[in-house]
XYZ file of C-alpha atoms in Angstrom:
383
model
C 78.532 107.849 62.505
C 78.046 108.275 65.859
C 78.618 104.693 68.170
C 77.218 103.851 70.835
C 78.778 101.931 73.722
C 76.566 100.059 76.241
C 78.044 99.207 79.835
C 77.159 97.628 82.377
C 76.631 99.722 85.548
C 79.089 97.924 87.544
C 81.474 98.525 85.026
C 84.458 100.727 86.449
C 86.773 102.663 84.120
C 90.187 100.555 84.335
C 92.444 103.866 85.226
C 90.092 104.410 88.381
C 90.003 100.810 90.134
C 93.653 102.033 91.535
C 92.181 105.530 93.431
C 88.663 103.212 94.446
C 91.135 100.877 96.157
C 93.076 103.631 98.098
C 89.181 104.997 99.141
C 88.225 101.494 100.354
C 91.427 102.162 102.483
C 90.936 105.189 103.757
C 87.164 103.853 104.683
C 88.565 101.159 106.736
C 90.637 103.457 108.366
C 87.863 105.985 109.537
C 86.062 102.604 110.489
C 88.905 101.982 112.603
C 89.248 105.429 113.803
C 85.577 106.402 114.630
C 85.521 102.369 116.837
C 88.230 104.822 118.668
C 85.758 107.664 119.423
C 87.164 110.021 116.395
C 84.225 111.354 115.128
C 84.331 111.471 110.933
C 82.555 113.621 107.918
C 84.448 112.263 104.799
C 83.371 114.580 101.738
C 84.157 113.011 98.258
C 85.012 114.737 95.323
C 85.618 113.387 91.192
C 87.221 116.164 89.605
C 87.985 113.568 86.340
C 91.406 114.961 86.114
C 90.026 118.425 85.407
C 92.139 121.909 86.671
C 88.976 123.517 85.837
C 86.756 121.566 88.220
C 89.248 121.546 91.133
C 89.499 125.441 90.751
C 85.575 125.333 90.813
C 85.207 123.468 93.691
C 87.298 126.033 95.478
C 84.950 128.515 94.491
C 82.212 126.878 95.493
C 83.819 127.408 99.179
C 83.041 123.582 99.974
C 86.667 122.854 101.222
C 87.285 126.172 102.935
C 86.371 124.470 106.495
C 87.976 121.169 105.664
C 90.638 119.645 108.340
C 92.487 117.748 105.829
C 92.692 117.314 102.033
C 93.853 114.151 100.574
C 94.615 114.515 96.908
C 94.143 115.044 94.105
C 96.956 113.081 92.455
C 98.450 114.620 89.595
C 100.932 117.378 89.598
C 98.402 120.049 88.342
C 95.589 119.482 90.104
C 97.399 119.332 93.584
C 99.391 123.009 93.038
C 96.058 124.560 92.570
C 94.970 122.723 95.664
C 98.466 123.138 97.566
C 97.908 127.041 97.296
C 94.216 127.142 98.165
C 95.314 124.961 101.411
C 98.135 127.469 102.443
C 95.974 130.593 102.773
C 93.520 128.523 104.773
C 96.041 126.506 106.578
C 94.870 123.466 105.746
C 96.956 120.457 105.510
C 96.850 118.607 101.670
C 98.272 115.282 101.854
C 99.746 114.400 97.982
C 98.938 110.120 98.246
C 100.772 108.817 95.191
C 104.772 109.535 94.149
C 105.207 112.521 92.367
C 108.040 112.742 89.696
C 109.429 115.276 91.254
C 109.265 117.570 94.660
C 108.925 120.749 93.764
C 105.582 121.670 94.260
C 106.540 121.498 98.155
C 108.464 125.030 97.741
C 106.435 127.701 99.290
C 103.265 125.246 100.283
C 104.145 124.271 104.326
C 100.693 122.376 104.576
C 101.582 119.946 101.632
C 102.472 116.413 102.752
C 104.363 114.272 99.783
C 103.072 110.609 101.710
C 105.456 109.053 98.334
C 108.863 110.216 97.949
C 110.476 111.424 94.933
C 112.759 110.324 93.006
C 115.411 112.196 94.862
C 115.344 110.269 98.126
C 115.810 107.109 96.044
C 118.914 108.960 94.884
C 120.127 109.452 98.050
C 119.991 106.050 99.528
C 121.261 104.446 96.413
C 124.264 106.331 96.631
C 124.947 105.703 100.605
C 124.832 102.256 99.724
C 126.868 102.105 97.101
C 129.502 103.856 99.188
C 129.594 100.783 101.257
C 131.513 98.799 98.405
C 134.492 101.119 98.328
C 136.599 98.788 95.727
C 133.300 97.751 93.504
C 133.303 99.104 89.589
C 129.779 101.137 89.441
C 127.905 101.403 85.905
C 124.626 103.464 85.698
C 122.153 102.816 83.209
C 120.053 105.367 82.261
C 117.807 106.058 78.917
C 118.202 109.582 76.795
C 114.645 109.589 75.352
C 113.100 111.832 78.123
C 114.710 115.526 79.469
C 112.926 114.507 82.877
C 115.140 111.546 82.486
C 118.206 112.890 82.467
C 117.252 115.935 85.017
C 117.209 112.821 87.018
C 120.269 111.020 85.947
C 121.915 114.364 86.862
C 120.801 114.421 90.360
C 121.697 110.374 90.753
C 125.214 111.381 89.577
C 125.458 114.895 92.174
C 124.899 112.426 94.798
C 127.117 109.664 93.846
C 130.121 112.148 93.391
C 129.635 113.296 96.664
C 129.437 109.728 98.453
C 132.302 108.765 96.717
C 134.732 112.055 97.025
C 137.328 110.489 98.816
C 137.989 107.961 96.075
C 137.785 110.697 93.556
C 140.563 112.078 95.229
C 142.792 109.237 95.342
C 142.158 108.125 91.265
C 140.435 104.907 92.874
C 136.899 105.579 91.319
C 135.749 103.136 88.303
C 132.736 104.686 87.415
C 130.694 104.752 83.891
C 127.611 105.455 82.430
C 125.642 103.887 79.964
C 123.102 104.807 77.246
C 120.456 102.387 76.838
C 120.034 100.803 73.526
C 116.837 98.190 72.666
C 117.156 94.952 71.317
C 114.620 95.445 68.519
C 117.111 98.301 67.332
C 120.702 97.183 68.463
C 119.984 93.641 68.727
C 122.629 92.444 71.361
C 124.764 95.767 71.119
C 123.585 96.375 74.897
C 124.644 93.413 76.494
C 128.027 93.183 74.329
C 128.303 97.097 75.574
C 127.356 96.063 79.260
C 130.285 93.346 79.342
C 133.383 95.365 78.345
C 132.326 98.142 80.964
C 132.008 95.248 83.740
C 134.886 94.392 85.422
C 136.361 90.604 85.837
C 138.881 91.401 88.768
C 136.622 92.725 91.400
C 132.583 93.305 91.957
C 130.303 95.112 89.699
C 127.327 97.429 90.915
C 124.870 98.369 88.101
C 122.227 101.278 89.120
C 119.322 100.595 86.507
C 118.686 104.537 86.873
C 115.216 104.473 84.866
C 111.418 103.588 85.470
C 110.570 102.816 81.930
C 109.449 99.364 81.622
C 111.603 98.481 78.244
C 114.690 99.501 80.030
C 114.401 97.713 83.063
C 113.182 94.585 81.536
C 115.963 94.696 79.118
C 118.751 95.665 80.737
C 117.756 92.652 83.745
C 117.710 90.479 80.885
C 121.039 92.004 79.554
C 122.640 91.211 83.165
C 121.048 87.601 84.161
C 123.184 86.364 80.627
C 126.249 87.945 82.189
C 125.827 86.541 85.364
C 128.278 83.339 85.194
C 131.164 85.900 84.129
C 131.103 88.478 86.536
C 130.438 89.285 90.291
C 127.015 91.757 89.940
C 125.136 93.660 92.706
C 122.111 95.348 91.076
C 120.088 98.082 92.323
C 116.863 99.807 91.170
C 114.340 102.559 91.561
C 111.535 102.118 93.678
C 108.969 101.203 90.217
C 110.823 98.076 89.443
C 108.635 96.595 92.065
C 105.828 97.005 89.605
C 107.591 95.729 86.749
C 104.621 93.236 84.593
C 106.445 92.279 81.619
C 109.590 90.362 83.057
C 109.752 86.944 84.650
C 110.327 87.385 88.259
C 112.625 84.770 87.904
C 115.386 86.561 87.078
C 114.510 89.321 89.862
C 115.289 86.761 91.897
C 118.103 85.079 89.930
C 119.785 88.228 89.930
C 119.374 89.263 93.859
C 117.931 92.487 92.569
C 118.155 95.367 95.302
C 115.087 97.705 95.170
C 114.260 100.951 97.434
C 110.550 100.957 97.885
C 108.373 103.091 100.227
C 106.644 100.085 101.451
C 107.235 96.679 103.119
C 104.271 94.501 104.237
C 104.582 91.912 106.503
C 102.044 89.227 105.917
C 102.410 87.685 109.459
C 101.833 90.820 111.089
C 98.031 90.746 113.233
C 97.580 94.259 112.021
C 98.189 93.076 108.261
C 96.123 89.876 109.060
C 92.735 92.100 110.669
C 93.214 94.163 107.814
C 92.976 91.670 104.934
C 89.889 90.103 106.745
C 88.346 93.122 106.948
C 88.449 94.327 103.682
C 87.533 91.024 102.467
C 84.511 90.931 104.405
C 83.592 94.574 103.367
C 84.723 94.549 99.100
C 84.978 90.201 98.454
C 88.480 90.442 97.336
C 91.582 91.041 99.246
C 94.118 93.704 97.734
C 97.385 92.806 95.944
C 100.185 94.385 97.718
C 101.307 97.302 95.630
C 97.199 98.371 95.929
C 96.974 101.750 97.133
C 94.229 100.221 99.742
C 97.046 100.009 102.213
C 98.523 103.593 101.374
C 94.768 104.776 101.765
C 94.360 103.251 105.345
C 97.838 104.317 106.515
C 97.498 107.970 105.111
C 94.269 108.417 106.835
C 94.985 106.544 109.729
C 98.256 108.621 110.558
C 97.098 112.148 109.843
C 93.520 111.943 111.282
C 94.783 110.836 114.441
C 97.473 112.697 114.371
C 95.169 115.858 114.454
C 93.202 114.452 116.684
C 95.846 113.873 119.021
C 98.124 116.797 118.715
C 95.935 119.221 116.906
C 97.781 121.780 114.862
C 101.565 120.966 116.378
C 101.356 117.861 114.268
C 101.407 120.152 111.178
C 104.485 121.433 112.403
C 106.143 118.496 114.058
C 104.836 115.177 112.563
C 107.733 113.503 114.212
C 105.455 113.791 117.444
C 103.583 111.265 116.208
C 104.058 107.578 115.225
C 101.985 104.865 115.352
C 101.904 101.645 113.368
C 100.725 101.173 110.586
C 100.522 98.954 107.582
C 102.852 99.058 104.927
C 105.089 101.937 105.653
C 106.182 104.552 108.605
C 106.259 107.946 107.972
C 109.226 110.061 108.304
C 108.397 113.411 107.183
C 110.981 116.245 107.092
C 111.632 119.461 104.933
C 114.343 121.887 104.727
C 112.821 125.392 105.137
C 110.098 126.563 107.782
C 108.169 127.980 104.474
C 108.706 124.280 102.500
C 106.594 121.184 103.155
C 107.120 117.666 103.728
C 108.672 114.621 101.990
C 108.228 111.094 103.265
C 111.686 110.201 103.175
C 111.422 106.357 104.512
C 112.465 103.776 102.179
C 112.997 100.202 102.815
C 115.999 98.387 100.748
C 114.366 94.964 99.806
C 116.656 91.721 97.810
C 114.842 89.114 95.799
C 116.887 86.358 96.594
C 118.084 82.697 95.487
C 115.246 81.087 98.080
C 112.785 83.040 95.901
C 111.781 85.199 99.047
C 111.623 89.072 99.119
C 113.691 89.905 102.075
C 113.976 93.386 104.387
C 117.955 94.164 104.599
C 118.077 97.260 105.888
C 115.847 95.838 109.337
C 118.651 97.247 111.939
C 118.410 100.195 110.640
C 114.649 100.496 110.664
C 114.953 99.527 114.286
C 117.381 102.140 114.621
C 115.037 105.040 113.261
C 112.405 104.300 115.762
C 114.537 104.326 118.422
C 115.524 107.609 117.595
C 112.186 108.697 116.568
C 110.444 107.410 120.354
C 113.344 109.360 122.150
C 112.303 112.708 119.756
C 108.426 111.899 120.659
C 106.573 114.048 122.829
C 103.964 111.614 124.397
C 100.927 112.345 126.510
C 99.214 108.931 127.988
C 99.623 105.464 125.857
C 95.475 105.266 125.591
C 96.540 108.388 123.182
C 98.239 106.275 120.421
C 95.272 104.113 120.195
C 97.388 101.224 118.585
């Protein structure tokens, strides 16, 4: 029997509304850009998640004298992309976090605006080596290979933070499989308790983006917390995290790496809100990829239309503000491409406020990165 299903024609499939959003950005950016005397073609494409119709569209040679690709978003659309882009040297810009970073080997005109997994790894474990006399437990679930691929990395770069105390037989560290409650029942939390330590503080690395986990294993800690001293930190998706009250984010001073931080009180932030409101009648939540669409577009095209093709080479040349993030691209080989490797450390804390702790050095990085800057005239940075 063959069904048919009437819709209205405002009706937008749910798994889209997310990529609309980051277009409504990037419109308000060329808005914003072309009020600067940037003069803008913006060709759309829908390739419905399709290989096929990306490789087509190559075909059809309507990219070949593009100045800057942004997208597609999944992993095997954007490596058919990434190696169209390289013969014609044309920068792709990948505008959502990728599970992993791999596709920037051998593609130097690929731009990873969300970094992986790996720089999460990375700060995580500079941080932790901050506590040199803390007990560290990592979390981690065994139902997915690309899960513990990661786990593995997360543990090469805690071991070599924390040499020096493997060298003096000072290092308390475990890991822990997680178990659910519907299966275990409290098993987890009875587990979590003899591998926390009463003498000294705890630091738990929830080192997962599964939803069950992370809602869980918070759930696990906040019961624990009147027995033991607890600094938890998490991956960069736990800002997303639906199912959990955010009471106990808060409860528990959760520590999260994220790639963005918007200040509410900023003008920019403030002009931006109004505008979009006038333009779309709502005003985007604040993990909406409107403000990663506006910041992408806003930093490359001028950045092109400043430097031309030595901001390809050298992004660091460039660096104006922007909404929600700054963008600190580097890679490790000429041939390579680049990985936004910015991350703001947030806390939920006991005031129920989201604060910025790692401000100083944010402050820090730009100082460094305006003394690196070659700058023509100020009217060139627009902002």
């Amino acid at each position: 029997t063959l069904r048919v299903l009437n819709r209205p024609d405002n009706w937008i499939y749910p798994g889209t509304l997310s990529f609309l959003e980051m277009y409504e950005g990037i419109l308000l950016a060329a808005d914003t850009l072309s009020s600067l005397g940037i003069d803008l073609n913006i060709h759309t494409y829908d390739i419905k998640g399709d290989t096929s119709r990306v490789s087509g569209l190559i075909r059809s040679g309507q990219l070949d004298n593009m100045d800057l690709i942004i997208g597609p978003v999944h992993s095997s659309d954007l490596a058919v992309i990434s190696r169209f882009s390289t013969e014609r040297d044309i920068p792709v810009v990948s505008p959502v976090p990728l599970i992993d970073n791999s596709l920037l080997t051998g593609n130097p005109y690929l731009f990873m605006a969300g970094s992986s997994l790996d720089i999460t790894h990375r700060a995580i474990a500079a941080k932790v080596a901050e506590y040199p006399d803390h007990n560290i437990i990592v979390i981690h679930s065994d139902t997915l290979m690309e899960g513990y691929a990661e786990l593995t990395r997360l543990r090469k770069y805690l071991m070599t933070e924390l040499a020096d105390r493997i060298v003096e037989g000072k290092l308390d560290y475990k890991e822990l499989t997680f178990y659910s409650r519907s299966l275990h029942g409290r098993d987890s939390a009875l587990r979590l308790s003899r591998s926390l330590s009463d003498k000294k503080g705890n630091i738990v690395i929830i080192a997962s983006e599964e939803p069950p986990l992370m809602s869980e294993t918070l759930m696990d800690i906040h019961s624990l917390l009147r027995r033991f001293d607890i600094k938890i930190f998490g991956y960069p998706y736990m800002r997303n995290l639906e199912n959990l009250d955010p009471k106990y984010f808060f409860d528990l001073n959760l520590m999260v790496y994220t790639p963005y931080w918007i200040d509410a009180e900023s003008d920019d932030v403030k002009q931006f809100n109004s505008d979009f409101r006038k333009l779309f009648y709502t005003e985007p939540s604040e993990n909406s990829f409107a403000w990663s669409g506006y910041d992408i577009a806003y930093y490359f095209i001028s950045g092109l239309a400043i430097h031309g093709k030595d901001f390809l080479v050298h992004p660091e040349i460039h660096n104006p503000d922007l909404l929600q993030t700054r963008f600190v691209f580097r890679r490790n080989y000429l041939v390579n491409g680049f990985e936004n490797e910015k991350l703001y450390l947030i806390r939920y804390n006991n005031d129920y406020e989201i604060e910025l702790l790692n401000v100083e050095e944010a402050f820090q990085e730009m100082d460094d990165q305006a003394k690196r800057e070659i700058r023509k005239t100020p009217e060139d940075y627009m902002r």
